[in-house]
Short mmCIF file of C-alpha atoms in Angstrom, two decimals:
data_model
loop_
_atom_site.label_atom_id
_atom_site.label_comp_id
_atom_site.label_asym_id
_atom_site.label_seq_id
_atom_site.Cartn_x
_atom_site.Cartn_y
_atom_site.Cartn_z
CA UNK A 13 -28.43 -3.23 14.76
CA UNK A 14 -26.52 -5.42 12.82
CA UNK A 15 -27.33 -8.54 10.16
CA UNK A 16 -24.93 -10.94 8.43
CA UNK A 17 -25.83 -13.06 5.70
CA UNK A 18 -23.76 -16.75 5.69
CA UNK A 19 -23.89 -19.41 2.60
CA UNK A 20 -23.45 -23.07 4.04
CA UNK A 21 -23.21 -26.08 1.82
CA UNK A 22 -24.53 -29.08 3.10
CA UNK A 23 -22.33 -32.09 4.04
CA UNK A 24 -19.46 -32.45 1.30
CA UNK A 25 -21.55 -33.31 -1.45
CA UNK A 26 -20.17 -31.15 -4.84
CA UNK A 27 -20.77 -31.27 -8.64
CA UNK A 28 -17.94 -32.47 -10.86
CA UNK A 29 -17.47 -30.73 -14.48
CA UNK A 30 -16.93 -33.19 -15.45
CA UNK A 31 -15.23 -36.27 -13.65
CA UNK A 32 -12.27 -37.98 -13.61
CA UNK A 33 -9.88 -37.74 -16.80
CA UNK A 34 -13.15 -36.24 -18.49
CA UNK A 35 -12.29 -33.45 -15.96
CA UNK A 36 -8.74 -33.37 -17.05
CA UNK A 37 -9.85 -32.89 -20.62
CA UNK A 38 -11.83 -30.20 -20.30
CA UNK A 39 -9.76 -27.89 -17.85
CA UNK A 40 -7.15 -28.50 -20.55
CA UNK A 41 -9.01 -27.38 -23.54
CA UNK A 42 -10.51 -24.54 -22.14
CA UNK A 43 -8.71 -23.03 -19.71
CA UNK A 44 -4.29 -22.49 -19.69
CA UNK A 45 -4.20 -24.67 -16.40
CA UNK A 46 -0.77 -27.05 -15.64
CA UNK A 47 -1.07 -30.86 -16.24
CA UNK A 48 -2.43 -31.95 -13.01
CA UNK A 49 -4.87 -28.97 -11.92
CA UNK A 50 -8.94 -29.22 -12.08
CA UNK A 51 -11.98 -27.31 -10.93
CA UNK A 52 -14.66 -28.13 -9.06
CA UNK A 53 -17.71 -26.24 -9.28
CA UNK A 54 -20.48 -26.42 -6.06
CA UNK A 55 -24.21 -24.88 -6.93
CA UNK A 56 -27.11 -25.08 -5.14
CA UNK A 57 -29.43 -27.01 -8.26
CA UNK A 58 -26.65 -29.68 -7.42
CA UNK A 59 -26.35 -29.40 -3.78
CA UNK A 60 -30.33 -30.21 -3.67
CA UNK A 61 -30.01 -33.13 -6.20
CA UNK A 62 -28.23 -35.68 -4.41
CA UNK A 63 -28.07 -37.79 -7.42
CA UNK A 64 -26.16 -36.16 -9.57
CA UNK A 65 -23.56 -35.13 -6.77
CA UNK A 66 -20.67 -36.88 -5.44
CA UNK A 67 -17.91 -37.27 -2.31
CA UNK A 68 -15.56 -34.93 -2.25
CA UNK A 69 -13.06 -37.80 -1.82
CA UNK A 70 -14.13 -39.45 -4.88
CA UNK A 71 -13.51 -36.38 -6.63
CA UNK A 72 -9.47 -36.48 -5.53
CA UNK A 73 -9.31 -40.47 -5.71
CA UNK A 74 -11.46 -42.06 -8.21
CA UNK A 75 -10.66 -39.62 -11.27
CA UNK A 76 -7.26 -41.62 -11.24
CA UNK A 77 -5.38 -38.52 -12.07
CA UNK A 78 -3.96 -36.46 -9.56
CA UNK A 79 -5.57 -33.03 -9.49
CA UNK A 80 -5.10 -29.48 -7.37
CA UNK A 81 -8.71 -28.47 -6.80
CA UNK A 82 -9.88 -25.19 -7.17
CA UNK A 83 -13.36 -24.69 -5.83
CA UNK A 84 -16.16 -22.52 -7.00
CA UNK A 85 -19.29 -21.93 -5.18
CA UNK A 86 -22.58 -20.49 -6.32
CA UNK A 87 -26.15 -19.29 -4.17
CA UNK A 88 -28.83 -18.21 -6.03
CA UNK A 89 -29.90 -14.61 -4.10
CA UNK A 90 -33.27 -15.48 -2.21
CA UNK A 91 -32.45 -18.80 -1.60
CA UNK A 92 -34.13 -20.60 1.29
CA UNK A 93 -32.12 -23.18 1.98
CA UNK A 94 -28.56 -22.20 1.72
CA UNK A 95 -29.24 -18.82 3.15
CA UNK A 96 -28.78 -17.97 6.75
CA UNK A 97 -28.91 -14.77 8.40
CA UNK A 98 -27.23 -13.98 11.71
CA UNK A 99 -28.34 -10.97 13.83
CA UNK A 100 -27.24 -8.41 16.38
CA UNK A 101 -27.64 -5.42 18.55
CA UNK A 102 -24.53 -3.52 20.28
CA UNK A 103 -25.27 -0.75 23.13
CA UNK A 104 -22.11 1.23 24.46
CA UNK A 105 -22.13 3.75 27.54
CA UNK A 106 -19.13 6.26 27.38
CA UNK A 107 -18.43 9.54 28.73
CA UNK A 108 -16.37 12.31 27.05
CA UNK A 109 -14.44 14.88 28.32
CA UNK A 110 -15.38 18.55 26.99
CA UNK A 111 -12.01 19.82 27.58
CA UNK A 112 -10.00 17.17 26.27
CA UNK A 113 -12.12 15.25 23.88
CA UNK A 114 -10.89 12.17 25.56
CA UNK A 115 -13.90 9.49 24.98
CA UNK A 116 -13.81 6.90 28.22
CA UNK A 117 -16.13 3.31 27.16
CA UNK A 118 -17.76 2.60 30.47
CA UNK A 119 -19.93 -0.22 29.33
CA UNK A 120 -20.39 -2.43 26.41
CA UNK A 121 -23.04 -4.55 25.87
CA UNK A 122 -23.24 -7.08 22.52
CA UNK A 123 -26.72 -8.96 21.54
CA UNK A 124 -26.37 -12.26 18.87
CA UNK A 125 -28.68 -13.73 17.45
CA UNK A 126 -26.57 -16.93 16.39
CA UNK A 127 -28.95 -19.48 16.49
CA UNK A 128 -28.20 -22.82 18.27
CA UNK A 129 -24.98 -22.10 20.49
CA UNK A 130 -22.86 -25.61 20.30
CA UNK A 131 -19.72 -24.32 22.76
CA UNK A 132 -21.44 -21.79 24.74
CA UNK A 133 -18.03 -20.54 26.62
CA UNK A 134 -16.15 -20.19 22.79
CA UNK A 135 -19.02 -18.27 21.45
CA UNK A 136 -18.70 -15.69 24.14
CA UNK A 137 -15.21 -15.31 23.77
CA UNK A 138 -15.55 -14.46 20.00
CA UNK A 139 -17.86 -11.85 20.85
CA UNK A 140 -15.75 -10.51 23.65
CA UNK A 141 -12.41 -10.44 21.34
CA UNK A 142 -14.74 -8.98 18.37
CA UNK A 143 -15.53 -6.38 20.42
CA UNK A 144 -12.20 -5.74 21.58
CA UNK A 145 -10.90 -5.61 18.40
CA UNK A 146 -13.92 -2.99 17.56
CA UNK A 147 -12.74 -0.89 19.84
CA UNK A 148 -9.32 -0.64 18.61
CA UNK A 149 -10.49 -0.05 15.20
CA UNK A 150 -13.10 2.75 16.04
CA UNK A 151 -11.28 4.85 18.91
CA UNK A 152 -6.99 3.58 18.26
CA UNK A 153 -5.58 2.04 15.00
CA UNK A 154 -4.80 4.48 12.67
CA UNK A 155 -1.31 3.69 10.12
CA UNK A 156 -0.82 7.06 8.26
CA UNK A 157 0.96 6.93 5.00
CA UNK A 158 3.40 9.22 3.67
CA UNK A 159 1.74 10.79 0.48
CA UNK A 160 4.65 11.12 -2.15
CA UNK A 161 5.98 7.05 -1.23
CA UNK A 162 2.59 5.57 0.12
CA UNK A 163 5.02 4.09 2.77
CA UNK A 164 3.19 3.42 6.49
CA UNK A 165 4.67 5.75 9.20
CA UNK A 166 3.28 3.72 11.81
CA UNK A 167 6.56 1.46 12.06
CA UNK A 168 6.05 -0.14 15.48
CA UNK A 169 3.63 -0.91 18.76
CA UNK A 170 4.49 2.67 19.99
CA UNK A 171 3.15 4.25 17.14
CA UNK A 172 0.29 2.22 16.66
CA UNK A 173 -2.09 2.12 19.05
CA UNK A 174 -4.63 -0.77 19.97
CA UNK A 175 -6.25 -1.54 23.06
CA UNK A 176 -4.83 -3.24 26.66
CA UNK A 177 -6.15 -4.44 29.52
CA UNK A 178 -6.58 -0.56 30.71
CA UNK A 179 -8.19 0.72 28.15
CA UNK A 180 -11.33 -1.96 28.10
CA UNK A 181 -14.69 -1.34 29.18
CA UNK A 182 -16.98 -4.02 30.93
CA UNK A 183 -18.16 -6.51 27.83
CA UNK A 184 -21.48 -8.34 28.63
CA UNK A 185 -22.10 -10.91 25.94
CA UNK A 186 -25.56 -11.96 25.20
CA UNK A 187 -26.24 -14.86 23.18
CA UNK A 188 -29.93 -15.33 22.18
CA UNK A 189 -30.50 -18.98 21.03
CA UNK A 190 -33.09 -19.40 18.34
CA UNK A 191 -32.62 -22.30 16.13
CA UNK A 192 -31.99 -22.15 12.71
CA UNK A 193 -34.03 -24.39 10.27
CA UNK A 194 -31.00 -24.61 7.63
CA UNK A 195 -28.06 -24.02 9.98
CA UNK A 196 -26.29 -26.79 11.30
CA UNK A 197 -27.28 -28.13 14.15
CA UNK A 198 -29.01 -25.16 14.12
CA UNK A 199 -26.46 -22.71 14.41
CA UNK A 200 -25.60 -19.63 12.70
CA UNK A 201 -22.41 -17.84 11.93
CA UNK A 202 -20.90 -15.84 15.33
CA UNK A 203 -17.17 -15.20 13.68
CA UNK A 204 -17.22 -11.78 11.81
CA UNK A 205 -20.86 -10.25 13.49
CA UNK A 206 -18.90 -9.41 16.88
CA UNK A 207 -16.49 -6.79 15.45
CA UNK A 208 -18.68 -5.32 12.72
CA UNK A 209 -21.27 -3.00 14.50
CA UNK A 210 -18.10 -1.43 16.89
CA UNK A 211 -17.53 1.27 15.24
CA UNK A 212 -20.94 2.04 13.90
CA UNK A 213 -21.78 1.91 17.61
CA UNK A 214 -19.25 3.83 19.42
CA UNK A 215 -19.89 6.68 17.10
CA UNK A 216 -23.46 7.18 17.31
CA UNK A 217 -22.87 6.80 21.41
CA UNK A 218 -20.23 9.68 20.88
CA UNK A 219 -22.57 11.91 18.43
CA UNK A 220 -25.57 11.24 21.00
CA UNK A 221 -22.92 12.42 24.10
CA UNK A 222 -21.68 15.78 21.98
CA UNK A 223 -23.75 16.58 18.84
CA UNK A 224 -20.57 15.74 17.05
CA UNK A 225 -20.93 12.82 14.51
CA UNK A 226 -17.58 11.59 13.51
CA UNK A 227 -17.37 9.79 10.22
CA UNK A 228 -13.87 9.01 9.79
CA UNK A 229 -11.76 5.99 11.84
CA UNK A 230 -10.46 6.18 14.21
CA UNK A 231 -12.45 8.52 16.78
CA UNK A 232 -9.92 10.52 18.47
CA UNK A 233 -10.10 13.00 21.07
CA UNK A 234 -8.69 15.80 18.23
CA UNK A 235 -11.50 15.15 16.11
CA UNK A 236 -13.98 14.99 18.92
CA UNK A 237 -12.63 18.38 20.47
CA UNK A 238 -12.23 20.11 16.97
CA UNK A 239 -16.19 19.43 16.89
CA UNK A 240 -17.25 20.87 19.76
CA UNK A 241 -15.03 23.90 19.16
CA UNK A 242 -17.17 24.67 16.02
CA UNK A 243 -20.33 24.47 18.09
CA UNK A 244 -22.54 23.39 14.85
CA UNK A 245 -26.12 21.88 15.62
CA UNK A 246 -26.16 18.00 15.88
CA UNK A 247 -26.50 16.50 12.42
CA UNK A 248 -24.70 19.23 10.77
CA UNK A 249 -21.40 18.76 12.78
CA UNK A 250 -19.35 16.69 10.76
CA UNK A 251 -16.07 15.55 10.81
#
């Protein structure tokens, strides 16, 4: 099981420190910025005040000096309306071979919890490609350094290995659409939750297969065999 936390600000609305050549003044005296550079600063006492907040594009245009903006956002933890949590459940059938190590994902299913789904056909191809990319990172991508330079020795795409079109399972995507009261349009966030519970997941399908738990990326057939060879008890089999 998975759950990723999102912060979402409202329209464009922002708080100026303050504005226009005020603005200028103050970045200036307290801070070693260039002529022409200013801060904005977003919080949520602001965010919920409309009053004392302001266009974006009044920010850039009606200061009458010509700023680069450098934006800084604050949430207060708890809070209930900037706050959105996205949720999700990955299940992965594999076999493994006991006298290679070789780990074969036969089936791969992926549960979100995303909240209103606005392009129904996009969101399940970012949770097919976050899985995909998973997969590489749990069972193939490895770049090895060399320990006196700290130089990679995985140079090129023969070396490093990521998945192709052979080496994927079946990927069911399941979107469950509950709406968000604070998300827009209801939605919630479906761009990093597809690729973080991989790993987690292939490796408690391979401990629950062998008795070998794995703790260290990528899952490869010589760590898998190594663990079997030692023929510990599951949960004290550790690599």
């Amino acid at each position: 099981d998975f759950c990723c936390t999102s912060y979402f600000f409202k329209r464009r609305h922002i708080k100026l420190l303050p504005t226009g050549r005020d603005l200028y003044k103050v970045i200036m005296r307290y801070q070693e910025l260039e002529p022409g550079m200013g801060i904005v600063v977003i919080d949520e006492d602001f965010l919920l005040n409309r009053k004392r907040a302001m266009e974006f594009r009044d920010c850039v245009i009606g200061g009458g000096v010509p700023l680069s903006i450098f934006a800084f956002a604050s949430v207060r933890a708890g809070s209930k309306t900037h706050i959105i949590n996205s949720f999700a459940a990955h299940f992965a059938e594999l076999e493994v071979d006991p006298e290679s190590g070789v780990i074969r994902v036969l089936r791969y299913i992926a549960v979100h919890d995303s909240g209103r789904v606005i392009n129904p056909e996009t969101a399940r191809g970012q949770i097919v490609g976050g899985v995909v990319q998973g997969l590489g990172y749990a069972l193939m991508e490895d770049i090895p350094l060399d320990l006196e330079s700290g130089a990679p020795l995985a140079l090129n795409l023969q070396d490093f290995k990521f998945p192709t079109l052979a080496d994927l399972p079946s990927i069911e995507p399941v979107l469950i659409e509950r709406d968000d009261p604070f998300g827009p349009y209801g939605a919630k966030a479906l761009g990093e939750p597809p690729l973080v519970p991989v790993a987690a997941t292939i490796a408690n399908a391979v401990c629950d297969a062998t008795g070998v738990r794995i703790r260290d990326l990528p899952i490869t057939a010589e760590k898998v065999l190594r663990g079997l060879n030692e023929g510990v008890k599951q949960g004290e089999n550790e690599i």
